[in-house]
Amino acid sequence: MASVTLEHVKKIYDNKVTAVHDFNLEIKDKEFVVFVGPSGCGKSTTLRMLAGLEDISEGTLKIGDRVVNDVEPKDRDIAMVFQNYALYPHITVYENMAFSLRLRKMDNEEIHRRVCQAAEILGITEYLGRKPKALSGGQRQRVAIGRAIVRDPAVFLMDEPLSNLDAKLRNQMRAEIIMLRKRVDTTFIYVTHDQTEAMTLGDRIVVMKDGYIMQVGSPQEVFDTPKNLFVAGFIGSPQMNFLKAKLVKEGSGYSVELLGVKIPLNADQNAALANNKVGTQEITLGVRPEHTSVLFDGKQNAIECSINVNEMMGSELHLHLSTVNNDSIIVRLPTVDLTQEQRKQLSYGNKMYITFPAKVMHLFDPKTEKNLIYG
Ligand SMILES: Nc1ncnc2c1ncn2[C@@H]1O[C@H](COP(=O)(O)OP(=O)(O)OP(=O)(O)O)[C@@H](O)[C@H]1O
Ligand SMILES: [Mg+2]
């Protein structure tokens, strides 16, 4: 068990690439934190610095109260699980799991106890005598996790442990990691580029881009109140729609105008904007596909769109629309209440109207890309 603290941590590689800029984060004991962001944003670099596999160029890294910048990986009390499993092919599953314990000169009885217990937790007892090549991808990944569990580390580091698995197995292993976390009650730091994995696993998620932290918060916080355009677009699937619009201040109230429609903001939004001293300005309006409704009759104060693509997903339709300004919008529409007549109306080329309430609108400054309310 341990907290992990990064203070002004920076990584400059030998080729002068700054992979991580001024990373500040306090991870609490037993917290599950996920680093998420697109390829190359510095997730693995940060994790490798935590593991001691990469030098820290500047800043301080603490595990518990101890500064570990210069502590050898083996003395940090952490275990890391890699994307490619990194199992030894020539020895059995049992010996793969026992390997690090033997290096530590642990007695055989204790090694046996730990390997059997980890195998039990992961449901791989029957494979202990096999070599890794005789296992499926999911089974190998369990062995890799087992090898980390037996060490009973204070901190678990996982770098994209599920990315080599097919979609179904990935979902299953994701659920297993959630259960594992309950049984192995310790600090987890998990890296992924998959926002769904981040949302479902993390107590808190750290959204990264180009070596910078863009936002830290609970999954619900980053989803509901993204601080900037990047987080808004990265978290959520299909991605948030962005439209050119205008924020208009009239007296003490604000409204958003776009495509001939005017939507007055609610009291909380008005208060926040006034507090942030925002005036009338151009904005990028963000609205999630699931927060947009389709109007079949009447079109008062609704946005006219034409249908480009209608994707049937089973329980919902994903409608790809374009506005008269050629902005594109995706709408998620549950199918359960649609009539035959309505389904017919939703075909390619037809016109339709969409609307959304003020409370689901996210307002961004087009220049700074900051959220005008929460940024
Ligand atoms: N050993 C290295 N030497 C020089 N530059 C490196 C090295 N390793 C990584 N980088 C660079 O540092 C940046 C961050 O890389 P990193 O591997 O941390 O990204 P990542 O977020 O883990 O990406 P991915 O999702 O693709 O794994 C990238 O620009 C990468 O090219
Ligand atoms: Mg990586």
mmCIF file of C-alpha atoms and ligand atoms in Angstrom:
data_model
loop_
_atom_site.group_PDB
_atom_site.id
_atom_site.type_symbol
_atom_site.label_atom_id
_atom_site.label_comp_id
_atom_site.label_asym_id
_atom_site.label_seq_id
_atom_site.Cartn_x
_atom_site.Cartn_y
_atom_site.Cartn_z
ATOM 1 C CA MET A 1 0.000 0.000 0.000
ATOM 2 C CA ALA A 2 1.312 3.435 -0.864
ATOM 3 C CA SER A 3 0.520 6.825 -2.219
ATOM 4 C CA VAL A 4 2.417 8.069 -5.280
ATOM 5 C CA THR A 5 3.303 11.727 -5.752
ATOM 6 C CA LEU A 6 4.692 13.370 -8.862
ATOM 7 C CA GLU A 7 5.920 16.943 -8.459
ATOM 8 C CA HIS A 8 6.969 18.906 -11.542
ATOM 9 C CA VAL A 9 8.099 15.694 -13.202
ATOM 10 C CA LYS A 10 9.579 16.169 -16.654
ATOM 11 C CA LYS A 11 11.094 13.806 -19.202
ATOM 12 C CA ILE A 12 13.447 14.924 -21.933
ATOM 13 C CA TYR A 13 14.807 12.021 -23.981
ATOM 14 C CA ASP A 14 18.381 12.015 -25.295
ATOM 15 C CA ASN A 15 17.129 13.080 -28.715
ATOM 16 C CA LYS A 16 15.778 16.276 -27.015
ATOM 17 C CA VAL A 17 12.149 15.164 -27.301
ATOM 18 C CA THR A 18 10.245 16.455 -24.259
ATOM 19 C CA ALA A 19 7.821 13.594 -23.724
ATOM 20 C CA VAL A 20 6.400 14.805 -20.401
ATOM 21 C CA HIS A 21 6.137 18.448 -19.269
ATOM 22 C CA ASP A 22 5.636 19.428 -15.640
ATOM 23 C CA PHE A 23 3.505 16.494 -14.480
ATOM 24 C CA ASN A 24 1.909 17.107 -11.062
ATOM 25 C CA LEU A 25 -0.325 14.518 -9.441
ATOM 26 C CA GLU A 26 -1.003 13.009 -6.055
ATOM 27 C CA ILE A 27 -2.297 9.460 -6.199
ATOM 28 C CA LYS A 28 -3.821 8.277 -2.952
ATOM 29 C CA ASP A 29 -3.134 4.948 -1.311
ATOM 30 C CA LYS A 30 -5.391 2.280 -2.893
ATOM 31 C CA GLU A 31 -6.626 4.610 -5.589
ATOM 32 C CA PHE A 32 -7.127 3.342 -9.174
ATOM 33 C CA VAL A 33 -5.836 6.034 -11.507
ATOM 34 C CA VAL A 34 -5.907 5.763 -15.296
ATOM 35 C CA PHE A 35 -3.653 7.754 -17.649
ATOM 36 C CA VAL A 36 -5.483 8.128 -20.940
ATOM 37 C CA GLY A 37 -4.677 9.969 -24.146
ATOM 38 C CA PRO A 38 -3.789 9.489 -27.799
ATOM 39 C CA SER A 39 -0.645 7.751 -29.031
ATOM 40 C CA GLY A 40 2.550 9.600 -28.168
ATOM 41 C CA CYS A 41 1.091 11.750 -25.376
ATOM 42 C CA GLY A 42 3.578 10.441 -22.789
ATOM 43 C CA LYS A 43 1.563 7.806 -20.907
ATOM 44 C CA SER A 44 4.132 5.009 -21.103
ATOM 45 C CA THR A 45 6.991 7.417 -20.453
ATOM 46 C CA THR A 46 5.320 8.558 -17.220
ATOM 47 C CA LEU A 47 4.622 4.985 -16.156
ATOM 48 C CA ARG A 48 8.188 3.911 -16.947
ATOM 49 C CA MET A 49 9.524 6.753 -14.818
ATOM 50 C CA LEU A 50 7.330 5.491 -11.966
ATOM 51 C CA ALA A 51 8.701 1.982 -12.475
ATOM 52 C CA GLY A 52 12.294 3.222 -12.584
ATOM 53 C CA LEU A 53 12.792 2.010 -16.159
ATOM 54 C CA GLU A 54 13.362 5.566 -17.373
ATOM 55 C CA ASP A 55 15.329 8.375 -15.649
ATOM 56 C CA ILE A 56 13.427 11.412 -14.443
ATOM 57 C CA SER A 57 14.883 14.546 -16.090
ATOM 58 C CA GLU A 58 13.450 17.025 -13.586
ATOM 59 C CA GLY A 59 11.106 16.979 -10.608
ATOM 60 C CA THR A 60 10.438 14.638 -7.716
ATOM 61 C CA LEU A 61 8.768 11.250 -7.535
ATOM 62 C CA LYS A 62 7.654 9.905 -4.184
ATOM 63 C CA ILE A 63 6.229 6.513 -3.267
ATOM 64 C CA GLY A 64 4.714 6.947 0.177
ATOM 65 C CA ASP A 65 6.943 9.543 1.839
ATOM 66 C CA ARG A 66 10.127 8.307 0.201
ATOM 67 C CA VAL A 67 11.707 10.135 -2.747
ATOM 68 C CA VAL A 68 12.525 7.379 -5.234
ATOM 69 C CA ASN A 69 14.043 9.293 -8.182
ATOM 70 C CA ASP A 70 17.292 7.384 -7.776
ATOM 71 C CA VAL A 71 15.982 4.139 -6.287
ATOM 72 C CA GLU A 72 16.503 0.969 -8.348
ATOM 73 C CA PRO A 73 13.329 -0.508 -9.909
ATOM 74 C CA LYS A 74 13.580 -3.652 -7.771
ATOM 75 C CA ASP A 75 13.655 -1.585 -4.585
ATOM 76 C CA ARG A 76 10.556 0.504 -5.363
ATOM 77 C CA ASP A 77 7.986 -2.082 -4.264
ATOM 78 C CA ILE A 78 6.054 -1.879 -7.513
ATOM 79 C CA ALA A 79 5.122 -4.412 -10.173
ATOM 80 C CA MET A 80 4.434 -3.665 -13.808
ATOM 81 C CA VAL A 81 2.301 -5.515 -16.362
ATOM 82 C CA PHE A 82 3.140 -4.835 -20.005
ATOM 83 C CA GLN A 83 1.079 -4.894 -23.174
ATOM 84 C CA ASN A 84 3.141 -7.695 -24.717
ATOM 85 C CA TYR A 85 3.026 -9.854 -21.523
ATOM 86 C CA ALA A 86 6.838 -10.365 -21.611
ATOM 87 C CA LEU A 87 6.607 -13.967 -20.358
ATOM 88 C CA TYR A 88 9.626 -16.286 -20.485
ATOM 89 C CA PRO A 89 8.747 -18.798 -23.228
ATOM 90 C CA HIS A 90 10.976 -21.673 -22.110
ATOM 91 C CA ILE A 91 9.613 -22.120 -18.573
ATOM 92 C CA THR A 92 6.180 -23.067 -17.233
ATOM 93 C CA VAL A 93 3.446 -20.711 -16.109
ATOM 94 C CA TYR A 94 4.271 -21.685 -12.528
ATOM 95 C CA GLU A 95 7.942 -20.815 -12.971
ATOM 96 C CA ASN A 96 7.084 -17.586 -14.784
ATOM 97 C CA MET A 97 5.055 -16.531 -11.778
ATOM 98 C CA ALA A 98 7.677 -17.741 -9.288
ATOM 99 C CA PHE A 99 10.591 -16.121 -11.120
ATOM 100 C CA SER A 100 10.861 -12.818 -9.291
ATOM 101 C CA LEU A 101 10.297 -14.515 -5.932
ATOM 102 C CA ARG A 102 13.156 -16.940 -6.567
ATOM 103 C CA LEU A 103 15.398 -13.984 -7.401
ATOM 104 C CA ARG A 104 14.473 -12.584 -4.020
ATOM 105 C CA LYS A 105 15.513 -15.896 -2.435
ATOM 106 C CA MET A 106 12.085 -16.430 -0.922
ATOM 107 C CA ASP A 107 11.617 -19.895 0.561
ATOM 108 C CA ASN A 108 9.878 -22.492 -1.589
ATOM 109 C CA GLU A 109 6.877 -22.952 0.631
ATOM 110 C CA GLU A 110 6.023 -19.238 0.543
ATOM 111 C CA ILE A 111 6.586 -19.140 -3.232
ATOM 112 C CA HIS A 112 4.208 -22.062 -3.653
ATOM 113 C CA ARG A 113 1.589 -20.433 -1.461
ATOM 114 C CA ARG A 114 1.737 -17.158 -3.389
ATOM 115 C CA VAL A 115 1.736 -18.709 -6.867
ATOM 116 C CA CYS A 116 -1.232 -20.940 -6.010
ATOM 117 C CA GLN A 117 -3.162 -18.082 -4.478
ATOM 118 C CA ALA A 118 -2.585 -15.774 -7.475
ATOM 119 C CA ALA A 119 -3.479 -18.603 -9.882
ATOM 120 C CA GLU A 120 -6.671 -19.148 -7.925
ATOM 121 C CA ILE A 121 -7.620 -15.444 -8.078
ATOM 122 C CA LEU A 122 -7.037 -15.404 -11.841
ATOM 123 C CA GLY A 123 -8.541 -18.804 -12.647
ATOM 124 C CA ILE A 124 -5.358 -20.204 -14.208
ATOM 125 C CA THR A 125 -4.604 -23.025 -11.742
ATOM 126 C CA GLU A 126 -5.066 -25.689 -14.402
ATOM 127 C CA TYR A 127 -2.460 -24.060 -16.666
ATOM 128 C CA LEU A 128 0.359 -23.838 -14.128
ATOM 129 C CA GLY A 129 2.253 -26.714 -15.735
ATOM 130 C CA ARG A 130 1.995 -25.381 -19.297
ATOM 131 C CA LYS A 131 4.443 -23.226 -21.196
ATOM 132 C CA PRO A 132 3.183 -19.800 -22.357
ATOM 133 C CA LYS A 133 2.951 -20.777 -26.025
ATOM 134 C CA ALA A 134 0.275 -23.329 -25.124
ATOM 135 C CA LEU A 135 -2.012 -20.554 -23.823
ATOM 136 C CA SER A 136 -4.465 -18.165 -25.469
ATOM 137 C CA GLY A 137 -3.833 -14.413 -25.427
ATOM 138 C CA GLY A 138 -6.224 -13.872 -22.539
ATOM 139 C CA GLN A 139 -4.636 -16.677 -20.517
ATOM 140 C CA ARG A 140 -1.171 -15.250 -21.145
ATOM 141 C CA GLN A 141 -2.327 -11.874 -19.984
ATOM 142 C CA ARG A 142 -3.625 -13.461 -16.782
ATOM 143 C CA VAL A 143 -0.222 -15.052 -16.209
ATOM 144 C CA ALA A 144 1.426 -11.672 -16.708
ATOM 145 C CA ILE A 145 -0.932 -10.185 -14.113
ATOM 146 C CA GLY A 146 -0.317 -13.184 -11.833
ATOM 147 C CA ARG A 147 3.396 -12.576 -12.011
ATOM 148 C CA ALA A 148 2.757 -9.075 -10.684
ATOM 149 C CA ILE A 149 0.291 -10.198 -7.984
ATOM 150 C CA VAL A 150 2.671 -12.713 -6.372
ATOM 151 C CA ARG A 151 5.042 -9.902 -5.549
ATOM 152 C CA ASP A 152 2.360 -8.282 -3.414
ATOM 153 C CA PRO A 153 3.517 -4.844 -4.534
ATOM 154 C CA ALA A 154 2.575 -1.526 -2.958
ATOM 155 C CA VAL A 155 1.800 -0.181 -6.421
ATOM 156 C CA PHE A 156 0.592 -1.965 -9.551
ATOM 157 C CA LEU A 157 1.500 -0.414 -12.892
ATOM 158 C CA MET A 158 -0.254 -1.601 -16.042
ATOM 159 C CA ASP A 159 0.610 -0.387 -19.529
ATOM 160 C CA GLU A 160 -2.189 -1.178 -22.010
ATOM 161 C CA PRO A 161 -2.499 -4.716 -20.639
ATOM 162 C CA LEU A 162 -5.576 -5.515 -22.739
ATOM 163 C CA SER A 163 -4.731 -3.986 -26.089
ATOM 164 C CA ASN A 164 -3.576 -7.269 -27.662
ATOM 165 C CA LEU A 165 -6.887 -8.980 -26.951
ATOM 166 C CA ASP A 166 -9.940 -9.110 -29.191
ATOM 167 C CA ALA A 167 -12.922 -6.936 -28.289
ATOM 168 C CA LYS A 168 -14.895 -9.614 -26.457
ATOM 169 C CA LEU A 169 -11.975 -10.826 -24.380
ATOM 170 C CA ARG A 170 -11.017 -7.230 -23.656
ATOM 171 C CA ASN A 171 -14.450 -6.571 -22.148
ATOM 172 C CA GLN A 172 -14.219 -9.740 -20.095
ATOM 173 C CA MET A 173 -10.706 -8.961 -18.820
ATOM 174 C CA ARG A 174 -11.791 -5.406 -18.041
ATOM 175 C CA ALA A 175 -14.452 -6.794 -15.725
ATOM 176 C CA GLU A 176 -11.835 -9.128 -14.246
ATOM 177 C CA ILE A 177 -9.513 -6.239 -13.508
ATOM 178 C CA ILE A 178 -12.352 -4.503 -11.666
ATOM 179 C CA MET A 179 -12.812 -7.653 -9.563
ATOM 180 C CA LEU A 180 -9.070 -8.110 -9.146
ATOM 181 C CA ARG A 181 -8.857 -4.627 -7.794
ATOM 182 C CA LYS A 182 -11.352 -5.528 -5.070
ATOM 183 C CA ARG A 183 -9.336 -8.590 -4.048
ATOM 184 C CA VAL A 184 -5.877 -7.066 -4.379
ATOM 185 C CA ASP A 185 -6.456 -3.949 -2.386
ATOM 186 C CA THR A 186 -3.597 -1.714 -3.469
ATOM 187 C CA THR A 187 -2.711 1.309 -5.592
ATOM 188 C CA PHE A 188 -3.217 0.844 -9.347
ATOM 189 C CA ILE A 189 -1.909 3.059 -12.118
ATOM 190 C CA TYR A 190 -3.218 1.975 -15.486
ATOM 191 C CA VAL A 191 -2.367 3.287 -18.948
ATOM 192 C CA THR A 192 -4.684 3.083 -21.939
ATOM 193 C CA HIS A 193 -5.571 5.028 -25.067
ATOM 194 C CA ASP A 194 -9.134 3.698 -24.848
ATOM 195 C CA GLN A 195 -11.515 6.135 -23.217
ATOM 196 C CA THR A 196 -14.078 3.423 -22.426
ATOM 197 C CA GLU A 197 -11.462 1.476 -20.488
ATOM 198 C CA ALA A 198 -10.462 4.646 -18.653
ATOM 199 C CA MET A 199 -14.049 5.530 -17.784
ATOM 200 C CA THR A 200 -14.965 2.071 -16.521
ATOM 201 C CA LEU A 201 -11.802 1.321 -14.521
ATOM 202 C CA GLY A 202 -10.640 4.584 -13.008
ATOM 203 C CA ASP A 203 -11.545 6.186 -9.699
ATOM 204 C CA ARG A 204 -9.872 9.147 -11.346
ATOM 205 C CA ILE A 205 -8.638 9.594 -14.857
ATOM 206 C CA VAL A 206 -5.791 11.763 -16.079
ATOM 207 C CA VAL A 207 -6.382 12.918 -19.645
ATOM 208 C CA MET A 208 -3.080 13.668 -21.407
ATOM 209 C CA LYS A 209 -2.089 15.300 -24.669
ATOM 210 C CA ASP A 210 1.400 16.052 -26.048
ATOM 211 C CA GLY A 211 3.036 15.463 -22.664
ATOM 212 C CA TYR A 212 0.647 17.742 -20.778
ATOM 213 C CA ILE A 213 -2.153 16.886 -18.354
ATOM 214 C CA MET A 214 -5.363 18.288 -19.830
ATOM 215 C CA GLN A 215 -7.648 17.348 -16.927
ATOM 216 C CA VAL A 216 -7.750 15.153 -13.834
ATOM 217 C CA GLY A 217 -11.055 14.057 -12.363
ATOM 218 C CA SER A 218 -13.522 11.256 -11.770
ATOM 219 C CA PRO A 219 -14.966 9.721 -14.948
ATOM 220 C CA GLN A 220 -18.232 11.553 -14.322
ATOM 221 C CA GLU A 221 -16.457 14.887 -13.836
ATOM 222 C CA VAL A 222 -14.454 14.726 -17.042
ATOM 223 C CA PHE A 223 -17.547 13.622 -18.933
ATOM 224 C CA ASP A 224 -19.901 16.250 -17.478
ATOM 225 C CA THR A 225 -17.502 19.167 -17.133
ATOM 226 C CA PRO A 226 -14.638 18.883 -19.621
ATOM 227 C CA LYS A 227 -12.252 21.775 -19.004
ATOM 228 C CA ASN A 228 -11.294 22.169 -22.634
ATOM 229 C CA LEU A 229 -12.125 21.223 -26.186
ATOM 230 C CA PHE A 230 -9.607 18.369 -26.232
ATOM 231 C CA VAL A 231 -11.081 16.544 -23.221
ATOM 232 C CA ALA A 232 -14.597 17.186 -24.519
ATOM 233 C CA GLY A 233 -13.720 15.539 -27.829
ATOM 234 C CA PHE A 234 -11.647 12.697 -26.385
ATOM 235 C CA ILE A 235 -14.032 11.454 -23.703
ATOM 236 C CA GLY A 236 -17.344 10.063 -24.961
ATOM 237 C CA SER A 237 -18.264 7.956 -27.967
ATOM 238 C CA PRO A 238 -19.383 8.854 -30.574
ATOM 239 C CA GLN A 239 -17.481 12.054 -29.976
ATOM 240 C CA MET A 240 -19.092 15.328 -28.906
ATOM 241 C CA ASN A 241 -20.410 17.489 -31.775
ATOM 242 C CA PHE A 242 -18.806 20.905 -32.206
ATOM 243 C CA LEU A 243 -20.643 23.763 -33.899
ATOM 244 C CA LYS A 244 -19.842 27.381 -34.599
ATOM 245 C CA ALA A 245 -22.149 29.595 -32.549
ATOM 246 C CA LYS A 246 -22.412 32.931 -30.807
ATOM 247 C CA LEU A 247 -22.773 33.625 -27.116
ATOM 248 C CA VAL A 248 -24.869 36.737 -26.585
ATOM 249 C CA LYS A 249 -25.063 38.667 -23.335
ATOM 250 C CA GLU A 250 -28.245 40.681 -22.802
ATOM 251 C CA GLY A 251 -28.531 42.327 -19.387
ATOM 252 C CA SER A 252 -27.668 39.682 -16.819
ATOM 253 C CA GLY A 253 -28.685 36.757 -19.028
ATOM 254 C CA TYR A 254 -26.903 34.904 -21.803
ATOM 255 C CA SER A 255 -28.110 32.943 -24.773
ATOM 256 C CA VAL A 256 -26.510 30.902 -27.539
ATOM 257 C CA GLU A 257 -27.398 31.677 -31.137
ATOM 258 C CA LEU A 258 -26.771 29.354 -34.025
ATOM 259 C CA LEU A 259 -28.381 28.667 -37.374
ATOM 260 C CA GLY A 260 -31.285 30.993 -36.667
ATOM 261 C CA VAL A 261 -32.028 29.418 -33.306
ATOM 262 C CA LYS A 262 -31.692 31.117 -29.943
ATOM 263 C CA ILE A 263 -31.315 29.076 -26.750
ATOM 264 C CA PRO A 264 -31.373 30.977 -23.434
ATOM 265 C CA LEU A 265 -28.952 29.600 -20.827
ATOM 266 C CA ASN A 266 -30.061 28.494 -17.373
ATOM 267 C CA ALA A 267 -29.465 30.284 -14.073
ATOM 268 C CA ASP A 268 -26.325 28.301 -13.137
ATOM 269 C CA GLN A 269 -24.758 28.890 -16.543
ATOM 270 C CA ASN A 270 -25.623 32.601 -16.414
ATOM 271 C CA ALA A 271 -24.078 32.932 -12.958
ATOM 272 C CA ALA A 272 -20.890 31.087 -13.956
ATOM 273 C CA LEU A 273 -20.406 33.098 -17.148
ATOM 274 C CA ALA A 274 -20.977 36.389 -15.303
ATOM 275 C CA ASN A 275 -18.545 35.260 -12.626
ATOM 276 C CA ASN A 276 -15.927 34.466 -15.298
ATOM 277 C CA LYS A 277 -16.596 37.917 -16.819
ATOM 278 C CA VAL A 278 -17.500 36.485 -20.219
ATOM 279 C CA GLY A 279 -19.088 38.907 -22.706
ATOM 280 C CA THR A 280 -20.732 38.484 -26.085
ATOM 281 C CA GLN A 281 -18.369 36.425 -28.259
ATOM 282 C CA GLU A 282 -17.995 33.742 -30.894
ATOM 283 C CA ILE A 283 -17.942 30.252 -29.372
ATOM 284 C CA THR A 284 -17.507 26.617 -30.235
ATOM 285 C CA LEU A 285 -20.639 24.931 -28.974
ATOM 286 C CA GLY A 286 -20.308 21.309 -27.849
ATOM 287 C CA VAL A 287 -23.285 18.931 -27.647
ATOM 288 C CA ARG A 288 -23.033 15.177 -27.146
ATOM 289 C CA PRO A 289 -24.787 12.891 -29.656
ATOM 290 C CA GLU A 290 -26.909 11.357 -26.899
ATOM 291 C CA HIS A 291 -28.096 14.766 -25.697
ATOM 292 C CA THR A 292 -29.644 15.791 -28.989
ATOM 293 C CA SER A 293 -33.300 15.148 -29.800
ATOM 294 C CA VAL A 294 -34.919 14.754 -33.154
ATOM 295 C CA LEU A 295 -38.175 16.533 -33.966
ATOM 296 C CA PHE A 296 -40.565 14.766 -36.270
ATOM 297 C CA ASP A 297 -43.316 17.368 -36.128
ATOM 298 C CA GLY A 298 -42.941 21.105 -35.886
ATOM 299 C CA LYS A 299 -39.678 22.904 -36.157
ATOM 300 C CA GLN A 300 -39.978 25.902 -33.931
ATOM 301 C CA ASN A 301 -36.588 27.003 -32.653
ATOM 302 C CA ALA A 302 -35.019 23.798 -34.002
ATOM 303 C CA ILE A 303 -31.963 23.343 -36.236
ATOM 304 C CA GLU A 304 -32.552 22.184 -39.769
ATOM 305 C CA CYS A 305 -30.316 19.330 -40.910
ATOM 306 C CA SER A 306 -30.119 16.873 -43.751
ATOM 307 C CA ILE A 307 -29.388 13.204 -43.261
ATOM 308 C CA ASN A 308 -26.129 11.857 -44.710
ATOM 309 C CA VAL A 309 -25.892 8.456 -43.086
ATOM 310 C CA ASN A 310 -28.226 6.434 -40.911
ATOM 311 C CA GLU A 311 -26.298 3.752 -39.014
ATOM 312 C CA MET A 312 -28.425 1.074 -37.414
ATOM 313 C CA MET A 313 -26.776 -0.090 -34.188
ATOM 314 C CA GLY A 314 -29.667 -2.223 -32.920
ATOM 315 C CA SER A 315 -30.861 -0.442 -29.811
ATOM 316 C CA GLU A 316 -30.080 2.932 -31.320
ATOM 317 C CA LEU A 317 -29.531 4.767 -34.566
ATOM 318 C CA HIS A 318 -26.513 6.949 -35.213
ATOM 319 C CA LEU A 319 -27.622 9.672 -37.565
ATOM 320 C CA HIS A 320 -24.897 11.606 -39.360
ATOM 321 C CA LEU A 321 -26.326 14.971 -40.282
ATOM 322 C CA SER A 322 -25.149 18.211 -41.778
ATOM 323 C CA THR A 323 -26.479 21.671 -41.031
ATOM 324 C CA VAL A 324 -27.196 24.300 -43.673
ATOM 325 C CA ASN A 325 -23.671 25.630 -42.884
ATOM 326 C CA ASN A 326 -22.217 22.198 -43.574
ATOM 327 C CA ASP A 327 -21.247 21.570 -39.952
ATOM 328 C CA SER A 328 -21.605 17.865 -39.264
ATOM 329 C CA ILE A 329 -23.545 16.488 -36.325
ATOM 330 C CA ILE A 330 -24.008 12.964 -35.037
ATOM 331 C CA VAL A 331 -27.205 12.136 -33.152
ATOM 332 C CA ARG A 332 -27.800 8.974 -31.123
ATOM 333 C CA LEU A 333 -31.432 8.052 -31.225
ATOM 334 C CA PRO A 334 -32.917 5.108 -29.261
ATOM 335 C CA THR A 335 -34.932 2.906 -31.613
ATOM 336 C CA VAL A 336 -37.364 1.470 -29.074
ATOM 337 C CA ASP A 337 -40.091 4.104 -29.452
ATOM 338 C CA LEU A 338 -39.725 4.833 -33.166
ATOM 339 C CA THR A 339 -42.754 4.195 -35.373
ATOM 340 C CA GLN A 340 -42.459 2.745 -38.878
ATOM 341 C CA GLU A 341 -43.417 6.134 -40.251
ATOM 342 C CA GLN A 342 -40.650 7.837 -38.260
ATOM 343 C CA ARG A 343 -38.049 5.281 -39.364
ATOM 344 C CA LYS A 344 -38.998 6.038 -42.950
ATOM 345 C CA GLN A 345 -38.476 9.752 -42.368
ATOM 346 C CA LEU A 346 -34.932 9.070 -41.181
ATOM 347 C CA SER A 347 -33.542 7.990 -44.521
ATOM 348 C CA TYR A 348 -30.738 9.476 -46.588
ATOM 349 C CA GLY A 349 -31.259 12.922 -48.031
ATOM 350 C CA ASN A 350 -34.320 13.793 -45.962
ATOM 351 C CA LYS A 351 -34.572 16.968 -43.964
ATOM 352 C CA MET A 352 -35.093 16.879 -40.242
ATOM 353 C CA TYR A 353 -34.853 19.115 -37.195
ATOM 354 C CA ILE A 354 -32.860 18.737 -34.021
ATOM 355 C CA THR A 355 -32.912 20.454 -30.676
ATOM 356 C CA PHE A 356 -31.162 20.326 -27.294
ATOM 357 C CA PRO A 357 -31.730 22.009 -23.937
ATOM 358 C CA ALA A 358 -29.349 24.580 -22.462
ATOM 359 C CA LYS A 359 -28.110 22.272 -19.714
ATOM 360 C CA VAL A 360 -26.398 19.861 -22.142
ATOM 361 C CA MET A 361 -24.487 22.601 -23.976
ATOM 362 C CA HIS A 362 -20.737 23.033 -23.472
ATOM 363 C CA LEU A 363 -19.336 26.426 -24.393
ATOM 364 C CA PHE A 364 -15.716 26.781 -25.514
ATOM 365 C CA ASP A 365 -13.608 29.754 -26.490
ATOM 366 C CA PRO A 366 -12.493 29.016 -30.080
ATOM 367 C CA LYS A 367 -9.055 30.619 -29.486
ATOM 368 C CA THR A 368 -8.001 29.286 -26.071
ATOM 369 C CA GLU A 369 -10.146 26.125 -26.430
ATOM 370 C CA LYS A 370 -11.058 26.509 -22.752
ATOM 371 C CA ASN A 371 -14.518 25.775 -21.385
ATOM 372 C CA LEU A 372 -16.002 29.216 -20.681
ATOM 373 C CA ILE A 373 -17.831 27.865 -17.622
ATOM 374 C CA TYR A 374 -15.498 25.230 -16.125
ATOM 375 C CA GLY A 375 -12.149 25.980 -17.820
HETATM 376 N N1 LIG B 1 13.301 6.102 -25.972
HETATM 377 C C1 LIG B 1 12.830 7.205 -26.553
HETATM 378 N N2 LIG B 1 13.654 8.124 -27.120
HETATM 379 C C2 LIG B 1 13.166 9.237 -27.670
HETATM 380 N N3 LIG B 1 11.860 9.574 -27.724
HETATM 381 C C3 LIG B 1 10.995 8.707 -27.187
HETATM 382 C C4 LIG B 1 11.417 7.479 -26.565
HETATM 383 N N4 LIG B 1 10.329 6.821 -26.119
HETATM 384 C C5 LIG B 1 9.267 7.598 -26.435
HETATM 385 N N5 LIG B 1 9.658 8.730 -27.067
HETATM 386 C C6 LIG B 1 8.795 9.834 -27.532
HETATM 387 O O1 LIG B 1 8.147 10.393 -26.408
HETATM 388 C C7 LIG B 1 6.796 10.690 -26.681
HETATM 389 C C8 LIG B 1 5.880 9.956 -25.712
HETATM 390 O O2 LIG B 1 5.989 8.556 -25.926
HETATM 391 P P1 LIG B 1 5.198 7.483 -25.049
HETATM 392 O O3 LIG B 1 5.697 6.148 -25.449
HETATM 393 O O4 LIG B 1 5.301 7.865 -23.625
HETATM 394 O O5 LIG B 1 3.720 7.708 -25.553
HETATM 395 P P2 LIG B 1 2.370 6.899 -25.209
HETATM 396 O O6 LIG B 1 1.396 7.897 -24.703
HETATM 397 O O7 LIG B 1 2.676 5.743 -24.331
HETATM 398 O O8 LIG B 1 1.892 6.423 -26.635
HETATM 399 P P3 LIG B 1 1.214 5.012 -27.121
HETATM 400 O O9 LIG B 1 -0.264 5.132 -26.845
HETATM 401 O O10 LIG B 1 1.495 4.996 -28.588
HETATM 402 O O11 LIG B 1 1.870 3.899 -26.376
HETATM 403 C C9 LIG B 1 6.563 10.319 -28.134
HETATM 404 O O12 LIG B 1 6.701 11.489 -28.902
HETATM 405 C C10 LIG B 1 7.680 9.340 -28.418
HETATM 406 O O13 LIG B 1 8.050 9.381 -29.776
HETATM 407 MG MG MG B 2 2.556 3.642 -24.593
#
